[in-house]
PDB file of C-alpha atoms in Angstrom:
ATOM      1  CA  UNK A   1     105.845  93.853  26.654  1.00 92.00           C
ATOM      2  CA  UNK A   2     107.664  95.373  29.637  1.00 97.00           C
ATOM      3  CA  UNK A   3     107.788  93.873  33.144  1.00 97.00           C
ATOM      4  CA  UNK A   4     108.686  96.006  36.166  1.00 97.00           C
ATOM      5  CA  UNK A   5     109.280  94.664  39.675  1.00 96.00           C
ATOM      6  CA  UNK A   6     108.648  96.499  42.912  1.00 95.00           C
ATOM      7  CA  UNK A   7     110.546  95.642  46.085  1.00 95.00           C
ATOM      8  CA  UNK A   8     107.826  93.580  47.804  1.00 95.00           C
ATOM      9  CA  UNK A   9     108.694  90.195  46.271  1.00 96.00           C
ATOM     10  CA  UNK A  10     111.717  90.399  44.021  1.00 95.00           C
ATOM     11  CA  UNK A  11     112.316  86.604  43.813  1.00 96.00           C
ATOM     12  CA  UNK A  12     108.790  86.019  42.462  1.00 97.00           C
ATOM     13  CA  UNK A  13     109.165  88.863  39.929  1.00 97.00           C
ATOM     14  CA  UNK A  14     112.457  87.374  38.714  1.00 97.00           C
ATOM     15  CA  UNK A  15     110.853  83.931  38.386  1.00 97.00           C
ATOM     16  CA  UNK A  16     107.965  85.408  36.371  1.00 97.00           C
ATOM     17  CA  UNK A  17     110.469  87.273  34.197  1.00 97.00           C
ATOM     18  CA  UNK A  18     112.375  84.049  33.549  1.00 97.00           C
ATOM     19  CA  UNK A  19     109.174  82.166  32.692  1.00 97.00           C
ATOM     20  CA  UNK A  20     108.205  84.922  30.239  1.00 97.00           C
ATOM     21  CA  UNK A  21     111.742  85.111  28.846  1.00 96.00           C
ATOM     22  CA  UNK A  22     111.415  88.888  29.210  1.00 96.00           C
ATOM     23  CA  UNK A  23     114.071  90.755  31.235  1.00 97.00           C
ATOM     24  CA  UNK A  24     112.890  93.006  34.043  1.00 97.00           C
ATOM     25  CA  UNK A  25     112.760  96.647  32.973  1.00 97.00           C
ATOM     26  CA  UNK A  26     115.434  98.742  34.655  1.00 96.00           C
ATOM     27  CA  UNK A  27     113.915 101.014  37.273  1.00 95.00           C
ATOM     28  CA  UNK A  28     115.113 102.808  40.389  1.00 94.00           C
ATOM     29  CA  UNK A  29     112.693 102.516  43.322  1.00 93.00           C
ATOM     30  CA  UNK A  30     114.171 104.126  46.390  1.00 92.00           C
ATOM     31  CA  UNK A  31     113.466 106.347  49.386  1.00 92.00           C
ATOM     32  CA  UNK A  32     114.274 109.931  50.224  1.00 94.00           C
ATOM     33  CA  UNK A  33     115.737 110.561  53.677  1.00 93.00           C
ATOM     34  CA  UNK A  34     112.218 111.078  55.106  1.00 93.00           C
ATOM     35  CA  UNK A  35     111.150 107.709  53.564  1.00 92.00           C
ATOM     36  CA  UNK A  36     109.135 109.205  50.697  1.00 94.00           C
ATOM     37  CA  UNK A  37     109.009 106.832  47.734  1.00 95.00           C
ATOM     38  CA  UNK A  38     110.810 107.899  44.560  1.00 95.00           C
ATOM     39  CA  UNK A  39     110.544 105.939  41.295  1.00 95.00           C
ATOM     40  CA  UNK A  40     112.486 106.458  38.085  1.00 95.00           C
ATOM     41  CA  UNK A  41     111.938 104.230  35.050  1.00 96.00           C
ATOM     42  CA  UNK A  42     115.321 103.880  33.354  1.00 96.00           C
ATOM     43  CA  UNK A  43     114.057 102.569  29.990  1.00 95.00           C
ATOM     44  CA  UNK A  44     111.717 103.967  27.365  1.00 96.00           C
ATOM     45  CA  UNK A  45     108.126 102.751  27.942  1.00 96.00           C
ATOM     46  CA  UNK A  46     106.283 104.953  25.446  1.00 97.00           C
ATOM     47  CA  UNK A  47     103.582 102.908  23.727  1.00 96.00           C
ATOM     48  CA  UNK A  48     104.488  99.740  25.655  1.00 97.00           C
ATOM     49  CA  UNK A  49     102.266  97.148  27.353  1.00 97.00           C
ATOM     50  CA  UNK A  50     103.649  97.303  30.919  1.00 98.00           C
ATOM     51  CA  UNK A  51     103.102  94.890  33.817  1.00 98.00           C
ATOM     52  CA  UNK A  52     104.004  96.051  37.342  1.00 98.00           C
ATOM     53  CA  UNK A  53     104.547  93.154  39.772  1.00 98.00           C
ATOM     54  CA  UNK A  54     104.018  94.213  43.379  1.00 97.00           C
ATOM     55  CA  UNK A  55     102.330  92.439  46.301  1.00 96.00           C
ATOM     56  CA  UNK A  56     100.907  94.795  48.916  1.00 95.00           C
ATOM     57  CA  UNK A  57     102.148  92.608  51.764  1.00 94.00           C
ATOM     58  CA  UNK A  58     104.152  93.692  54.835  1.00 93.00           C
ATOM     59  CA  UNK A  59     105.041  96.528  55.025  1.00 93.00           C
ATOM     60  CA  UNK A  60     101.680  96.999  53.325  1.00 94.00           C
ATOM     61  CA  UNK A  61     101.592 100.796  53.213  1.00 95.00           C
ATOM     62  CA  UNK A  62     105.131 101.143  51.827  1.00 95.00           C
ATOM     63  CA  UNK A  63     104.519  98.517  49.156  1.00 96.00           C
ATOM     64  CA  UNK A  64     101.184 100.072  48.196  1.00 97.00           C
ATOM     65  CA  UNK A  65     102.800 103.489  47.770  1.00 97.00           C
ATOM     66  CA  UNK A  66     105.569 101.936  45.644  1.00 97.00           C
ATOM     67  CA  UNK A  67     102.899 100.471  43.378  1.00 97.00           C
ATOM     68  CA  UNK A  68     100.970 103.737  43.070  1.00 98.00           C
ATOM     69  CA  UNK A  69     104.039 105.874  42.400  1.00 97.00           C
ATOM     70  CA  UNK A  70     105.363 103.352  39.840  1.00 97.00           C
ATOM     71  CA  UNK A  71     102.029 103.373  37.999  1.00 98.00           C
ATOM     72  CA  UNK A  72     102.049 107.183  37.978  1.00 97.00           C
ATOM     73  CA  UNK A  73     105.605 107.235  36.599  1.00 97.00           C
ATOM     74  CA  UNK A  74     104.605 104.846  33.804  1.00 97.00           C
ATOM     75  CA  UNK A  75     101.485 106.848  32.953  1.00 97.00           C
ATOM     76  CA  UNK A  76     103.525 110.028  32.686  1.00 96.00           C
ATOM     77  CA  UNK A  77     106.043 108.093  30.586  1.00 96.00           C
ATOM     78  CA  UNK A  78     103.253 107.440  28.030  1.00 96.00           C
ATOM     79  CA  UNK A  79     102.939 103.669  28.518  1.00 97.00           C
ATOM     80  CA  UNK A  80     100.164 102.372  26.258  1.00 97.00           C
ATOM     81  CA  UNK A  81      98.639 100.069  28.885  1.00 97.00           C
ATOM     82  CA  UNK A  82      99.534  99.509  32.541  1.00 98.00           C
ATOM     83  CA  UNK A  83      98.555  96.294  34.312  1.00 98.00           C
ATOM     84  CA  UNK A  84      99.003  96.152  38.095  1.00 98.00           C
ATOM     85  CA  UNK A  85      99.977  92.564  38.952  1.00 98.00           C
ATOM     86  CA  UNK A  86      99.208  91.992  42.642  1.00 98.00           C
ATOM     87  CA  UNK A  87      99.954  88.380  43.620  1.00 97.00           C
ATOM     88  CA  UNK A  88      98.643  89.369  47.073  1.00 97.00           C
ATOM     89  CA  UNK A  89      96.020  92.105  47.341  1.00 96.00           C
ATOM     90  CA  UNK A  90      96.423  93.766  50.745  1.00 92.00           C
ATOM     91  CA  UNK A  91      93.494  95.313  52.644  1.00 94.00           C
ATOM     92  CA  UNK A  92      91.242  92.664  51.076  1.00 93.00           C
ATOM     93  CA  UNK A  93      89.927  91.563  54.469  1.00 92.00           C
ATOM     94  CA  UNK A  94      88.334  95.006  54.940  1.00 92.00           C
ATOM     95  CA  UNK A  95      85.759  94.365  52.225  1.00 91.00           C
ATOM     96  CA  UNK A  96      82.598  95.479  54.085  1.00 91.00           C
ATOM     97  CA  UNK A  97      81.498  97.539  57.071  1.00 90.00           C
ATOM     98  CA  UNK A  98      81.886  95.381  60.166  1.00 87.00           C
ATOM     99  CA  UNK A  99      80.401  98.023  62.493  1.00 89.00           C
ATOM    100  CA  UNK A 100      79.439 101.678  62.702  1.00 93.00           C
ATOM    101  CA  UNK A 101      82.008 104.179  61.388  1.00 93.00           C
ATOM    102  CA  UNK A 102      84.364 101.555  59.952  1.00 94.00           C
ATOM    103  CA  UNK A 103      86.019 101.772  56.503  1.00 95.00           C
ATOM    104  CA  UNK A 104      85.784  99.573  53.431  1.00 95.00           C
ATOM    105  CA  UNK A 105      89.509  99.772  52.758  1.00 96.00           C
ATOM    106  CA  UNK A 106      89.476  97.218  49.935  1.00 96.00           C
ATOM    107  CA  UNK A 107      87.357  99.672  47.917  1.00 97.00           C
ATOM    108  CA  UNK A 108      89.637 102.589  48.850  1.00 97.00           C
ATOM    109  CA  UNK A 109      92.702 100.708  47.593  1.00 97.00           C
ATOM    110  CA  UNK A 110      90.847  99.837  44.371  1.00 97.00           C
ATOM    111  CA  UNK A 111      90.122 103.549  43.849  1.00 97.00           C
ATOM    112  CA  UNK A 112      93.764 104.474  44.496  1.00 97.00           C
ATOM    113  CA  UNK A 113      95.082 101.947  41.972  1.00 98.00           C
ATOM    114  CA  UNK A 114      92.568 103.096  39.365  1.00 97.00           C
ATOM    115  CA  UNK A 115      93.208 106.810  39.904  1.00 97.00           C
ATOM    116  CA  UNK A 116      96.985 106.287  39.812  1.00 97.00           C
ATOM    117  CA  UNK A 117      96.566 105.241  36.176  1.00 97.00           C
ATOM    118  CA  UNK A 118      96.308 101.444  36.034  1.00 98.00           C
ATOM    119  CA  UNK A 119      94.320 100.158  33.053  1.00 97.00           C
ATOM    120  CA  UNK A 120      93.715  96.690  34.452  1.00 97.00           C
ATOM    121  CA  UNK A 121      94.559  94.490  37.447  1.00 97.00           C
ATOM    122  CA  UNK A 122      95.790  90.913  37.683  1.00 97.00           C
ATOM    123  CA  UNK A 123      95.613  89.281  41.115  1.00 97.00           C
ATOM    124  CA  UNK A 124      95.379  85.889  42.809  1.00 96.00           C
ATOM    125  CA  UNK A 125      92.641  84.430  45.039  1.00 94.00           C
ATOM    126  CA  UNK A 126      90.938  87.565  46.311  1.00 94.00           C
ATOM    127  CA  UNK A 127      89.671  87.231  49.868  1.00 92.00           C
ATOM    128  CA  UNK A 128      86.135  87.977  48.684  1.00 88.00           C
ATOM    129  CA  UNK A 129      84.769  87.763  45.154  1.00 86.00           C
ATOM    130  CA  UNK A 130      82.864  91.038  45.466  1.00 90.00           C
ATOM    131  CA  UNK A 131      86.157  92.967  45.504  1.00 94.00           C
ATOM    132  CA  UNK A 132      86.190  92.505  41.721  1.00 94.00           C
ATOM    133  CA  UNK A 133      83.226  94.870  41.642  1.00 93.00           C
ATOM    134  CA  UNK A 134      85.163  97.541  43.537  1.00 96.00           C
ATOM    135  CA  UNK A 135      87.190  98.219  40.376  1.00 96.00           C
ATOM    136  CA  UNK A 136      85.918 100.208  37.413  1.00 95.00           C
ATOM    137  CA  UNK A 137      88.693  98.701  35.275  1.00 97.00           C
ATOM    138  CA  UNK A 138      89.071  95.067  34.110  1.00 96.00           C
ATOM    139  CA  UNK A 139      90.306  92.657  36.791  1.00 96.00           C
ATOM    140  CA  UNK A 140      91.484  89.060  36.368  1.00 96.00           C
ATOM    141  CA  UNK A 141      91.342  86.994  39.564  1.00 95.00           C
ATOM    142  CA  UNK A 142      93.540  83.912  39.167  1.00 95.00           C
ATOM    143  CA  UNK A 143      92.998  80.730  41.172  1.00 93.00           C
ATOM    144  CA  UNK A 144      95.746  78.969  43.096  1.00 92.00           C
ATOM    145  CA  UNK A 145      93.713  75.726  43.070  1.00 92.00           C
ATOM    146  CA  UNK A 146      95.482  74.053  40.098  1.00 92.00           C
ATOM    147  CA  UNK A 147      98.860  74.469  41.826  1.00 94.00           C
ATOM    148  CA  UNK A 148      97.503  72.983  45.061  1.00 95.00           C
ATOM    149  CA  UNK A 149      95.621  70.147  43.370  1.00 95.00           C
ATOM    150  CA  UNK A 150      98.769  69.009  41.581  1.00 94.00           C
ATOM    151  CA  UNK A 151     100.770  68.970  44.836  1.00 95.00           C
ATOM    152  CA  UNK A 152      98.013  67.149  46.756  1.00 95.00           C
ATOM    153  CA  UNK A 153      97.869  64.474  44.062  1.00 93.00           C
ATOM    154  CA  UNK A 154     101.654  64.051  44.162  1.00 93.00           C
ATOM    155  CA  UNK A 155     101.721  63.666  47.973  1.00 91.00           C
ATOM    156  CA  UNK A 156      98.699  61.379  48.361  1.00 89.00           C
ATOM    157  CA  UNK A 157      99.500  57.712  48.801  1.00 85.00           C
ATOM    158  CA  UNK A 158      97.632  54.992  46.937  1.00 84.00           C
ATOM    159  CA  UNK A 159      94.418  54.021  48.693  1.00 81.00           C
ATOM    160  CA  UNK A 160      94.510  57.028  51.019  1.00 86.00           C
ATOM    161  CA  UNK A 161      91.094  58.577  51.585  1.00 91.00           C
ATOM    162  CA  UNK A 162      90.990  62.349  51.205  1.00 94.00           C
ATOM    163  CA  UNK A 163      88.578  64.864  52.637  1.00 96.00           C
ATOM    164  CA  UNK A 164      88.814  68.581  51.842  1.00 96.00           C
ATOM    165  CA  UNK A 165      87.944  70.764  54.831  1.00 96.00           C
ATOM    166  CA  UNK A 166      86.776  74.383  54.851  1.00 94.00           C
ATOM    167  CA  UNK A 167      87.911  76.092  58.090  1.00 90.00           C
ATOM    168  CA  UNK A 168      84.721  78.210  58.095  1.00 86.00           C
ATOM    169  CA  UNK A 169      81.397  78.516  56.298  1.00 84.00           C
ATOM    170  CA  UNK A 170      82.689  81.415  54.172  1.00 83.00           C
ATOM    171  CA  UNK A 171      85.310  79.221  52.497  1.00 88.00           C
ATOM    172  CA  UNK A 172      82.958  76.435  51.409  1.00 92.00           C
ATOM    173  CA  UNK A 173      82.892  77.472  47.736  1.00 91.00           C
ATOM    174  CA  UNK A 174      86.705  77.411  47.539  1.00 91.00           C
ATOM    175  CA  UNK A 175      86.950  74.052  49.330  1.00 93.00           C
ATOM    176  CA  UNK A 176      84.174  72.510  47.230  1.00 94.00           C
ATOM    177  CA  UNK A 177      85.944  73.491  44.001  1.00 92.00           C
ATOM    178  CA  UNK A 178      89.132  71.707  45.086  1.00 94.00           C
ATOM    179  CA  UNK A 179      87.175  68.691  46.382  1.00 94.00           C
ATOM    180  CA  UNK A 180      85.485  68.408  42.987  1.00 93.00           C
ATOM    181  CA  UNK A 181      88.835  68.470  41.160  1.00 92.00           C
ATOM    182  CA  UNK A 182      90.158  65.717  43.438  1.00 93.00           C
ATOM    183  CA  UNK A 183      86.908  63.739  43.550  1.00 93.00           C
ATOM    184  CA  UNK A 184      87.097  63.943  47.356  1.00 93.00           C
ATOM    185  CA  UNK A 185      84.535  64.445  50.106  1.00 94.00           C
ATOM    186  CA  UNK A 186      83.924  67.811  51.784  1.00 95.00           C
ATOM    187  CA  UNK A 187      83.821  68.735  55.467  1.00 95.00           C
ATOM    188  CA  UNK A 188      83.171  72.081  57.151  1.00 94.00           C
ATOM    189  CA  UNK A 189      84.385  73.551  60.431  1.00 92.00           C
ATOM    190  CA  UNK A 190      81.649  75.443  62.262  1.00 86.00           C
ATOM    191  CA  UNK A 191      83.444  78.006  64.418  1.00 74.00           C
ATOM    192  CA  UNK A 192      82.549  81.048  66.424  1.00 68.00           C
ATOM    193  CA  UNK A 193      84.893  84.050  66.372  1.00 61.00           C
ATOM    194  CA  UNK A 194      84.663  86.034  69.616  1.00 61.00           C
ATOM    195  CA  UNK A 195      86.977  88.811  68.413  1.00 63.00           C
ATOM    196  CA  UNK A 196      89.422  89.526  65.568  1.00 59.00           C
ATOM    197  CA  UNK A 197      92.322  87.071  65.484  1.00 56.00           C
ATOM    198  CA  UNK A 198      90.727  84.643  67.977  1.00 59.00           C
ATOM    199  CA  UNK A 199      88.595  81.679  66.876  1.00 56.00           C
ATOM    200  CA  UNK A 200      86.939  78.799  68.691  1.00 67.00           C
ATOM    201  CA  UNK A 201      86.124  75.566  66.895  1.00 60.00           C
ATOM    202  CA  UNK A 202      82.580  74.435  67.653  1.00 69.00           C
ATOM    203  CA  UNK A 203      81.552  71.523  65.388  1.00 85.00           C
ATOM    204  CA  UNK A 204      82.808  69.483  62.436  1.00 91.00           C
ATOM    205  CA  UNK A 205      80.259  68.821  59.703  1.00 91.00           C
ATOM    206  CA  UNK A 206      81.283  65.753  57.695  1.00 91.00           C
ATOM    207  CA  UNK A 207      83.092  62.437  58.078  1.00 92.00           C
ATOM    208  CA  UNK A 208      86.825  62.752  58.859  1.00 93.00           C
ATOM    209  CA  UNK A 209      87.704  59.682  60.926  1.00 93.00           C
ATOM    210  CA  UNK A 210      90.611  57.693  59.465  1.00 92.00           C
ATOM    211  CA  UNK A 211      91.075  60.110  56.566  1.00 94.00           C
ATOM    212  CA  UNK A 212      93.746  62.499  55.380  1.00 94.00           C
ATOM    213  CA  UNK A 213      92.236  65.951  55.952  1.00 96.00           C
ATOM    214  CA  UNK A 214      93.232  68.898  53.758  1.00 96.00           C
ATOM    215  CA  UNK A 215      92.307  72.339  55.117  1.00 96.00           C
ATOM    216  CA  UNK A 216      91.890  74.931  52.349  1.00 96.00           C
ATOM    217  CA  UNK A 217      91.847  78.716  52.793  1.00 94.00           C
ATOM    218  CA  UNK A 218      92.955  81.905  51.050  1.00 94.00           C
ATOM    219  CA  UNK A 219      94.894  83.684  53.859  1.00 94.00           C
ATOM    220  CA  UNK A 220      96.746  82.470  56.940  1.00 95.00           C
ATOM    221  CA  UNK A 221      97.755  85.322  59.245  1.00 93.00           C
ATOM    222  CA  UNK A 222      98.118  84.438  62.936  1.00 90.00           C
ATOM    223  CA  UNK A 223      97.508  80.737  62.199  1.00 91.00           C
ATOM    224  CA  UNK A 224      95.084  80.380  65.116  1.00 88.00           C
ATOM    225  CA  UNK A 225      92.115  79.260  63.028  1.00 86.00           C
ATOM    226  CA  UNK A 226      94.086  76.577  61.158  1.00 91.00           C
ATOM    227  CA  UNK A 227      95.786  75.248  64.294  1.00 91.00           C
ATOM    228  CA  UNK A 228      92.479  75.055  66.194  1.00 89.00           C
ATOM    229  CA  UNK A 229      90.863  73.327  63.236  1.00 91.00           C
ATOM    230  CA  UNK A 230      93.727  70.819  62.971  1.00 93.00           C
ATOM    231  CA  UNK A 231      93.439  70.016  66.684  1.00 92.00           C
ATOM    232  CA  UNK A 232      89.678  69.481  66.389  1.00 91.00           C
ATOM    233  CA  UNK A 233      90.081  67.233  63.332  1.00 94.00           C
ATOM    234  CA  UNK A 234      92.678  65.050  65.056  1.00 94.00           C
ATOM    235  CA  UNK A 235      90.361  64.712  68.072  1.00 92.00           C
ATOM    236  CA  UNK A 236      87.674  63.472  65.688  1.00 92.00           C
ATOM    237  CA  UNK A 237      90.003  60.705  64.495  1.00 93.00           C
ATOM    238  CA  UNK A 238      91.572  62.197  61.369  1.00 94.00           C
ATOM    239  CA  UNK A 239      94.569  60.207  60.098  1.00 94.00           C
ATOM    240  CA  UNK A 240      96.522  63.406  59.371  1.00 94.00           C
ATOM    241  CA  UNK A 241      95.872  67.098  58.741  1.00 95.00           C
ATOM    242  CA  UNK A 242      97.571  69.369  56.208  1.00 96.00           C
ATOM    243  CA  UNK A 243      96.655  72.882  55.107  1.00 96.00           C
ATOM    244  CA  UNK A 244      96.876  74.571  51.714  1.00 97.00           C
ATOM    245  CA  UNK A 245      96.571  78.362  51.888  1.00 96.00           C
ATOM    246  CA  UNK A 246      97.216  80.744  49.002  1.00 96.00           C
ATOM    247  CA  UNK A 247      98.648  83.719  50.904  1.00 96.00           C
ATOM    248  CA  UNK A 248     101.025  83.062  53.793  1.00 95.00           C
ATOM    249  CA  UNK A 249     100.918  86.339  55.736  1.00 95.00           C
ATOM    250  CA  UNK A 250     102.144  84.485  58.860  1.00 94.00           C
ATOM    251  CA  UNK A 251     102.560  87.503  61.113  1.00 91.00           C
ATOM    252  CA  UNK A 252     103.895  87.554  64.665  1.00 88.00           C
ATOM    253  CA  UNK A 253     104.436  84.085  66.116  1.00 90.00           C
ATOM    254  CA  UNK A 254     102.384  82.315  63.445  1.00 93.00           C
ATOM    255  CA  UNK A 255     105.206  80.089  62.168  1.00 94.00           C
ATOM    256  CA  UNK A 256     106.044  78.895  65.685  1.00 94.00           C
ATOM    257  CA  UNK A 257     102.344  78.261  66.313  1.00 93.00           C
ATOM    258  CA  UNK A 258     102.072  76.174  63.142  1.00 94.00           C
ATOM    259  CA  UNK A 259     105.269  74.273  63.956  1.00 93.00           C
ATOM    260  CA  UNK A 260     103.908  73.203  67.354  1.00 92.00           C
ATOM    261  CA  UNK A 261     100.449  72.311  66.020  1.00 92.00           C
ATOM    262  CA  UNK A 262      99.158  68.933  64.758  1.00 94.00           C
ATOM    263  CA  UNK A 263      99.498  70.202  61.174  1.00 94.00           C
ATOM    264  CA  UNK A 264     101.643  67.772  59.214  1.00 94.00           C
ATOM    265  CA  UNK A 265     102.286  70.432  56.580  1.00 95.00           C
ATOM    266  CA  UNK A 266     101.246  74.000  55.771  1.00 96.00           C
ATOM    267  CA  UNK A 267     101.613  74.746  52.074  1.00 97.00           C
ATOM    268  CA  UNK A 268     101.387  78.311  50.751  1.00 97.00           C
ATOM    269  CA  UNK A 269     102.264  79.982  47.471  1.00 97.00           C
ATOM    270  CA  UNK A 270     105.083  82.492  47.043  1.00 96.00           C
ATOM    271  CA  UNK A 271     102.622  85.375  46.519  1.00 97.00           C
ATOM    272  CA  UNK A 272     104.278  86.812  49.659  1.00 96.00           C
ATOM    273  CA  UNK A 273     108.044  86.547  49.995  1.00 95.00           C
ATOM    274  CA  UNK A 274     109.082  83.940  52.553  1.00 93.00           C
ATOM    275  CA  UNK A 275     110.583  85.184  55.812  1.00 92.00           C
ATOM    276  CA  UNK A 276     113.558  83.475  57.409  1.00 92.00           C
ATOM    277  CA  UNK A 277     111.191  81.774  59.879  1.00 92.00           C
ATOM    278  CA  UNK A 278     109.252  80.264  56.969  1.00 93.00           C
ATOM    279  CA  UNK A 279     112.400  79.118  55.179  1.00 93.00           C
ATOM    280  CA  UNK A 280     113.699  77.174  58.191  1.00 92.00           C
ATOM    281  CA  UNK A 281     110.342  75.843  59.410  1.00 92.00           C
ATOM    282  CA  UNK A 282     109.945  72.059  59.537  1.00 89.00           C
ATOM    283  CA  UNK A 283     106.367  71.993  58.258  1.00 92.00           C
ATOM    284  CA  UNK A 284     105.819  75.157  56.168  1.00 94.00           C
ATOM    285  CA  UNK A 285     106.367  74.878  52.412  1.00 94.00           C
ATOM    286  CA  UNK A 286     105.991  77.297  49.495  1.00 95.00           C
ATOM    287  CA  UNK A 287     104.869  76.435  45.964  1.00 96.00           C
ATOM    288  CA  UNK A 288     105.665  78.877  43.189  1.00 96.00           C
ATOM    289  CA  UNK A 289     102.911  80.592  41.212  1.00 96.00           C
ATOM    290  CA  UNK A 290     105.372  82.178  38.768  1.00 97.00           C
ATOM    291  CA  UNK A 291     104.398  79.938  35.791  1.00 96.00           C
ATOM    292  CA  UNK A 292     100.686  80.603  36.405  1.00 96.00           C
ATOM    293  CA  UNK A 293     101.109  84.382  36.546  1.00 97.00           C
ATOM    294  CA  UNK A 294     103.496  84.354  33.584  1.00 97.00           C
ATOM    295  CA  UNK A 295     100.938  82.475  31.481  1.00 96.00           C
ATOM    296  CA  UNK A 296      98.209  84.932  32.498  1.00 97.00           C
ATOM    297  CA  UNK A 297     100.443  87.898  31.602  1.00 97.00           C
ATOM    298  CA  UNK A 298     101.156  86.355  28.188  1.00 97.00           C
ATOM    299  CA  UNK A 299      97.458  85.843  27.520  1.00 96.00           C
ATOM    300  CA  UNK A 300      96.585  89.400  28.557  1.00 96.00           C
ATOM    301  CA  UNK A 301      99.330  90.814  26.343  1.00 96.00           C
ATOM    302  CA  UNK A 302      98.149  88.706  23.387  1.00 95.00           C
ATOM    303  CA  UNK A 303      94.464  89.499  24.085  1.00 94.00           C
ATOM    304  CA  UNK A 304      93.619  85.837  24.734  1.00 94.00           C
ATOM    305  CA  UNK A 305      91.310  84.298  27.316  1.00 93.00           C
ATOM    306  CA  UNK A 306      92.579  84.092  30.908  1.00 93.00           C
ATOM    307  CA  UNK A 307      89.561  82.249  32.322  1.00 89.00           C
ATOM    308  CA  UNK A 308      90.238  79.263  30.044  1.00 86.00           C
ATOM    309  CA  UNK A 309      93.332  78.596  32.174  1.00 85.00           C
ATOM    310  CA  UNK A 310      91.008  77.067  34.781  1.00 82.00           C
ATOM    311  CA  UNK A 311      88.546  75.178  32.589  1.00 72.00           C
TER     312      UNK A 311
END
């Protein structure tokens, strides 16, 4: 097995490498003067089972090109099998036509990864399940739920009543799965989105008064939806509100918005490398997914079941 790290999230790649007890393969990933990506694999990969770890987070286009060029370099270096490990799959929110003459960029990115030479993909909490069908190669979609469930159990006081809250109707399946693991009740936020990036909370479906509310989602970008939901829950008498979100995009002033909101804590994974604002924030935390991804990589390499990780 060979493990190669792109530049998008080096700390996570190093943690995965340590968990696997496999050193990162030496590679040079750099830019020409006009910012073209150049990749050179500095070790022999002929006949090897290679895993390329690269989130397509900000800057999304640069990191995507790094991934594609690295895969091409490995294919031309005669790697036996190439697995693209994307802890965060960028462009996933563009998974359908939202109006006339708009793209389905999630499908385009799937085509690019496949045509570059990847044999399979390993990712975490896709924004929409149907994206798995955009690939004509095997894809394993890991769940961040076990990591979150463990942390929620560790931070819940004895006798405290929990309710898992979906911030929108589309996230009900994800929230219900976590509620079932925790044997907790489920609530749903009914919101109306007037335009992209702006949401308005309308109604809360479920009993939240006097309870510790846990908002669950896959991506937090501007933070507006979560902050509005937290405000609405507190108005309905919630004891406290925390949020567990797999991918902390947290663009623009999102961290400041979360810090000034009623959210007691926003917990994300390290699928996207933490910015300085995240590191110093009073109420934003990161949990590592390195052991989970390392175990999945081991099982893929040994041709064992990945889905049984979540049974």
